[in-house]
Amino acid sequence: MKAFAYAKAPDLAAALAAIEDPGTSVIAGGTEMVNWLKEGIATPERLVDINGLPLDGIDARPEGLRLGALARMSDAAPVVAAEYPVLAESLLCAASPQLRNMASLGGNLLQRTRCPYFRAEVLLPCNKRAPGSGCAARHGETRTQAIFGWSDACVATHPSDFAVALAALDATVIIVGPRGERTVPVTGFYRLPGDDPTVETVLAPDELVTAIDVPAGPHTRASHYLKVRERASYEFAMVAVAAALAHDGGVVTDARLALGGVAARPWRLDRTEAALRGVSLDDTEALRAAVAASFAEARPLAGNAFKVKLAQRATLRALTTAGSRGMVAS
Amino acid sequence: MIAAIGGLRRPDGAAKLTGAADYAADTPVDGVTHAALVPATVATGRIAHIDTAAAVRAPGVLAVLTHTDMPRLKTIGSPPLGQSVLPLQDDTVRYEGQPVAMVLAETFEQARRGAELVRATYADVAVPRAFGDGESVTPRPGLISGNPAGRVGDVEAGLAAATTVVTATYTTPNRHHSPMEPSATVASWHGDQLTVHESTQWVFGTQMALAAAFDLPADHVRVVCPFIGGGFGCKGFVWPHTLLAAAAARVTGRPVKLVLTRAQMFTSCGHQPATTQTLTLGTDDDGRLTAVRHHSVNPTSTFDDYAENATGGTRWMYASPAIDVAVLVEHTSRQTPTPMRAPAEGLGMFALESAMDELAYALRMDPVELRLRNEPAVDPMTGQPFSSRPLPDCLRAAAQRFGWSGRPAEPRSMRDGDELVGWGMASVTMDTFRLPSSARVRLQADGRTIVEAGTQEIGTGLPGVLTTIAAQTLGVDPGSVEVHHGDTDLPETSGTFGSSATMGVGSAVAAAATELRDKLDALAGTGAYPRRLADAGLDSLDAEARWDPAERGEGRSIHTYGAIFVEVRVDPDLGLVRMPRCTATYAAGRIINPLTARSQMIGGIAWGYGQAMLEESILEPQLGRFLSKNMAGYLVPVCADIGDIDVSFIEDPDTDASPLGAKGIGELGAVGVSAAIANAVFHATGIRVRDLPISIERLLNPVWDAPTPTTRP
Ligand SMILES: Cc1cc2nc3c(=O)[nH]c(=O)nc-3n(C[C@H](O)[C@H](O)[C@H](O)COP(=O)(O)OP(=O)(O)OC[C@H]3O[C@@H](n4cnc5c(N)ncnc54)[C@H](O)[C@@H]3O)c2cc1C
Ligand code: SF4
């Protein structure tokens, strides 16, 4: 680990001023950052600690949620459990209780891939860690890698569960920087790798995430987060599905679906969502066909063709579970 | 304090819970220097150049040692060394992760930073040799436990005579021990006296290897290790880091502390090698075996032949007129593998007990019945009588506790909502390793009894077991017994491996305590012993004894047994398996401490669940490295994975094994779990998984594989 300087930011302005310097990185809960420092994945000159900033609010309002970037995962989950089950489930199935007590929501969105080559204790051929060094995973171990949206430069997936649930709920990220405040939908927050997998989000190095807004709606209650993984707890998703539905007597009027573990960003299933409108939740064949509509464009790698099948089955299951919730509620 | 369910609670428990127990890296040493290793980043080649300039200039760095300035060490061979190649002795790179330099600095962080700054370049880098690419060869003697090959009868004739033959290939993956406490060494020299605080399963083996390396008499080396935070085999032998820390301390003239990183734990102290095992079983119409063939091949390093004795259990499990077992190895680019809980039978019984299940389906016979029908009267390979053979009792008892009799045999015949339910079982066995040990017991006039034995406490609760044995033999209160352990200055004991400690050290303590009791009884007077000591004008009286397993059991086939039954729930859409309950009954000699014995078996079953469902260390073929060297990439079970576990024991005191009647239990619990789970998964789904771990993709295939025996007319 390279030595670095450390300072606490007294307020937002100071934090923003600090990160104008490209050698300075932000640390919140530190559950990701400290690992990166130890493995040489991040080598900042300076860390600015933003935990003192008043960004930890968790506000549930009629028009939606405003979640502060520094709210802890374990604090947010119970507040959103009743009206936004998909969010609470995505938080509670992530990491471990100890980690969730430390981990901030903003930090969760900005965690980086679990690609085993990227996470190695030494530098392996990895364009994300060392641009131009190649991608050892492309023709290597691909079991946990992407089936959508990858490029020859990088085939990694984004590991956040929470981001997938947010993407399904059309949440937006509030960003501040020297150019002022802006709002970006979670679906547009992440970049696909293209030629440069080092740039993962639209957040500029001199910007901070301050909050996340989640609009309310009839679909948020009939929602579910399904995380598929071999270990019953404390494992990243092999595939995950966030589903939120509005329906009228079991006939879908509005469906929102996002997948995790399949791409460098939460993967919305636009075609499926469109195809589901007007479909009865009892009509398994129609649901299956609607799900399949989004998978024509799947491009599995040598070792992960099974994820195409798995993701479709998981989507169907999540849809059914979300639908049953709506009916119980109404 | 005797606990309600029977058995003394751990006397060392409070110290461990409160953090007061000292582990090797906790040892305070004045003026200590911190060491960090620089591992090779290629799997095969030669060191071309090592640029240490930046490291040497880094803050706090005192020295950087490479093969050019490291003292030449002498070898004692393996075991006690884990591998024959000594560290930093030449420029050849034989495996990824091999140390190529060592940085010494004032702090741990400075040492690690220094290690990052060392730049090694390599020449003659070749494509790593992967398992499956090369030739399988007969292992050279050395790192082989047991006899890798053997044959009785005529297997071909037995197969020709068979009416049902099942043959299949089973594979198990590379696995890493991953104890909670990483390996650590603190070494200091005083003249030519070396003291080492080490996380080891064998203080005397470490002493032997260090004495040999530095050409010292054994009594110039003291190794201390009261507690180990788990080992599971990776601390059984002596690995490069221990020699390096001691050598660096000699070079610098300062004490050196070397703690391996988690990543280094994947390349520094062995691993369980993958196995590819082919099983062929033939039976007559009644399900009586006519032939058994079990061949296994495992990868080893290019420089040592570690043969994983996977076919061991097949030698004595079932009656058959013809048995043929063999273990071959393949030379690959990796560190030398090493035993891991449970070695040998832990791997082989997955194959044998899966094949027995396949055979039961081919015969349309209950799998328990098939096993009972093939119960041998004597060891089928050696003809020796068994010292005890309670396998049928275990099978019947566990089947009854589990409620097996109601099981419909057809796969996919039990459901609960969307889930498929399956019941599977397996027989369990483990070889009994009996190793000599010594101990001393002293009774003091102040009423305290001191038990002294060099052995280390690995977490199994050995101090409690020794307390129980001493207290029972002497007829004193367990609360008055103190156990001193973990130091080569104490009486010599064997390693804490091969499930041998309770039997070996326990027998030595029993012998010493018996001798002491005789001495005490010979004292004049009556009343309690302390009183008699005082009356005789003595402060204390002691006795030391050595137990040698050679004294008994000659000509006997001595093993432990068990039976395990599991229920699995399979989500067929998502390929997920969960194990809500498991029942296991064991016969493993006299159970000295039911409380810790039960804990051992529960831990073993959880360990076996990991083998069945989660654990796999992928050796990346292009890079020749274990890909994920961390606990987020190498998954072991968590509490949420483990359902109800019902453990019971059958009384089976075996005085052929030891005077206590005790045998080894530490690894037995990990055996058979994977086969029972795979068999239950077949019962639930109709999918036969022959490759571990049972991952999602292996179950997504919706095709129901009907069993495919070759049935002869
Ligand atoms: C063992 C383990 C298992 C895990 N399992 C899961 C899982 O199953 N599912 C899951 O979703 N996650 C999982 N995580 C990830 C975990 O949720 C994240 O580590 C955590 O949310 C990060 O938050 P933090 O506050 O600790 O971030 P930090 O480590 O402090 O920071 C992470 C990154 O975010 C940046 N950052 C933080 N806050 C801001 C801000 N407000 N504005 C701009 N940049 C910011 C930092 O600069 C840094 O780049 C796991 C983590 C670990 C270590
Ligand atoms: S997939 Fe991406 S993160 Fe993984 S090795 Fe390739 S470039 Fe690096």
Short mmCIF file of N, CA and C in Angstrom, two decimals, chain A residues 1-2 4 6 26-42 44 47 99 102 119, chain B residues 112:
data_model
loop_
_atom_site.label_atom_id
_atom_site.label_comp_id
_atom_site.label_asym_id
_atom_site.label_seq_id
_atom_site.Cartn_x
_atom_site.Cartn_y
_atom_site.Cartn_z
N MET A 1 0.84 -1.19 0.00
CA MET A 1 0.00 0.00 0.00
C MET A 1 0.88 1.25 0.00
N LYS A 2 0.56 2.15 -0.89
CA LYS A 2 1.30 3.40 -0.98
C LYS A 2 0.81 4.34 0.13
N PHE A 4 -0.48 7.67 1.91
CA PHE A 4 -1.32 8.76 1.42
C PHE A 4 -1.63 9.70 2.57
N TYR A 6 -4.38 12.11 4.62
CA TYR A 6 -5.80 11.94 4.95
C TYR A 6 -6.30 13.20 5.64
N VAL A 26 -12.17 10.46 -2.67
CA VAL A 26 -13.14 10.55 -1.59
C VAL A 26 -13.19 9.21 -0.86
N ILE A 27 -13.29 9.25 0.45
CA ILE A 27 -13.59 8.02 1.19
C ILE A 27 -14.84 8.25 2.03
N ALA A 28 -15.78 7.30 1.92
CA ALA A 28 -17.00 7.34 2.76
C ALA A 28 -16.86 6.20 3.77
N GLY A 29 -17.65 5.13 3.63
CA GLY A 29 -17.53 4.01 4.58
C GLY A 29 -16.19 3.29 4.49
N GLY A 30 -15.56 3.39 3.33
CA GLY A 30 -14.23 2.81 3.18
C GLY A 30 -14.22 1.32 2.89
N THR A 31 -15.40 0.70 2.78
CA THR A 31 -15.41 -0.75 2.61
C THR A 31 -14.88 -1.19 1.25
N GLU A 32 -14.98 -0.35 0.27
CA GLU A 32 -14.35 -0.62 -1.02
C GLU A 32 -12.96 0.02 -1.05
N MET A 33 -12.90 1.30 -0.72
CA MET A 33 -11.67 2.07 -0.88
C MET A 33 -10.49 1.42 -0.16
N VAL A 34 -10.72 0.95 1.05
CA VAL A 34 -9.58 0.39 1.80
C VAL A 34 -9.05 -0.87 1.11
N ASN A 35 -9.96 -1.67 0.56
CA ASN A 35 -9.49 -2.83 -0.22
C ASN A 35 -8.65 -2.40 -1.41
N TRP A 36 -9.12 -1.38 -2.11
CA TRP A 36 -8.37 -0.93 -3.30
C TRP A 36 -6.98 -0.44 -2.90
N LEU A 37 -6.92 0.27 -1.78
CA LEU A 37 -5.62 0.80 -1.34
C LEU A 37 -4.68 -0.38 -1.04
N LYS A 38 -5.23 -1.39 -0.39
CA LYS A 38 -4.37 -2.51 0.00
C LYS A 38 -3.89 -3.31 -1.20
N GLU A 39 -4.76 -3.46 -2.20
CA GLU A 39 -4.38 -4.27 -3.37
C GLU A 39 -3.70 -3.45 -4.46
N GLY A 40 -3.55 -2.17 -4.24
CA GLY A 40 -2.93 -1.33 -5.28
C GLY A 40 -3.89 -1.00 -6.42
N ILE A 41 -5.18 -1.21 -6.22
CA ILE A 41 -6.16 -0.89 -7.26
C ILE A 41 -6.37 0.63 -7.31
N ALA A 42 -6.27 1.28 -6.17
CA ALA A 42 -6.29 2.75 -6.12
C ALA A 42 -5.01 3.21 -5.43
N PRO A 44 -4.22 6.80 -4.49
CA PRO A 44 -4.35 8.26 -4.37
C PRO A 44 -3.21 8.85 -3.54
N LEU A 47 -6.58 11.31 0.64
CA LEU A 47 -7.97 10.90 0.82
C LEU A 47 -8.70 12.01 1.53
N LEU A 99 -20.65 -5.02 7.18
CA LEU A 99 -20.35 -4.15 6.05
C LEU A 99 -21.47 -3.14 5.81
N MET A 102 -21.36 0.00 7.76
CA MET A 102 -20.35 0.98 7.36
C MET A 102 -20.64 1.57 5.97
N ARG A 119 -9.51 -7.81 -9.50
CA ARG A 119 -9.36 -7.82 -8.04
C ARG A 119 -8.07 -8.51 -7.60
N ARG B 112 5.44 -4.07 3.36
CA ARG B 112 4.56 -4.41 2.24
C ARG B 112 4.74 -3.43 1.09
#
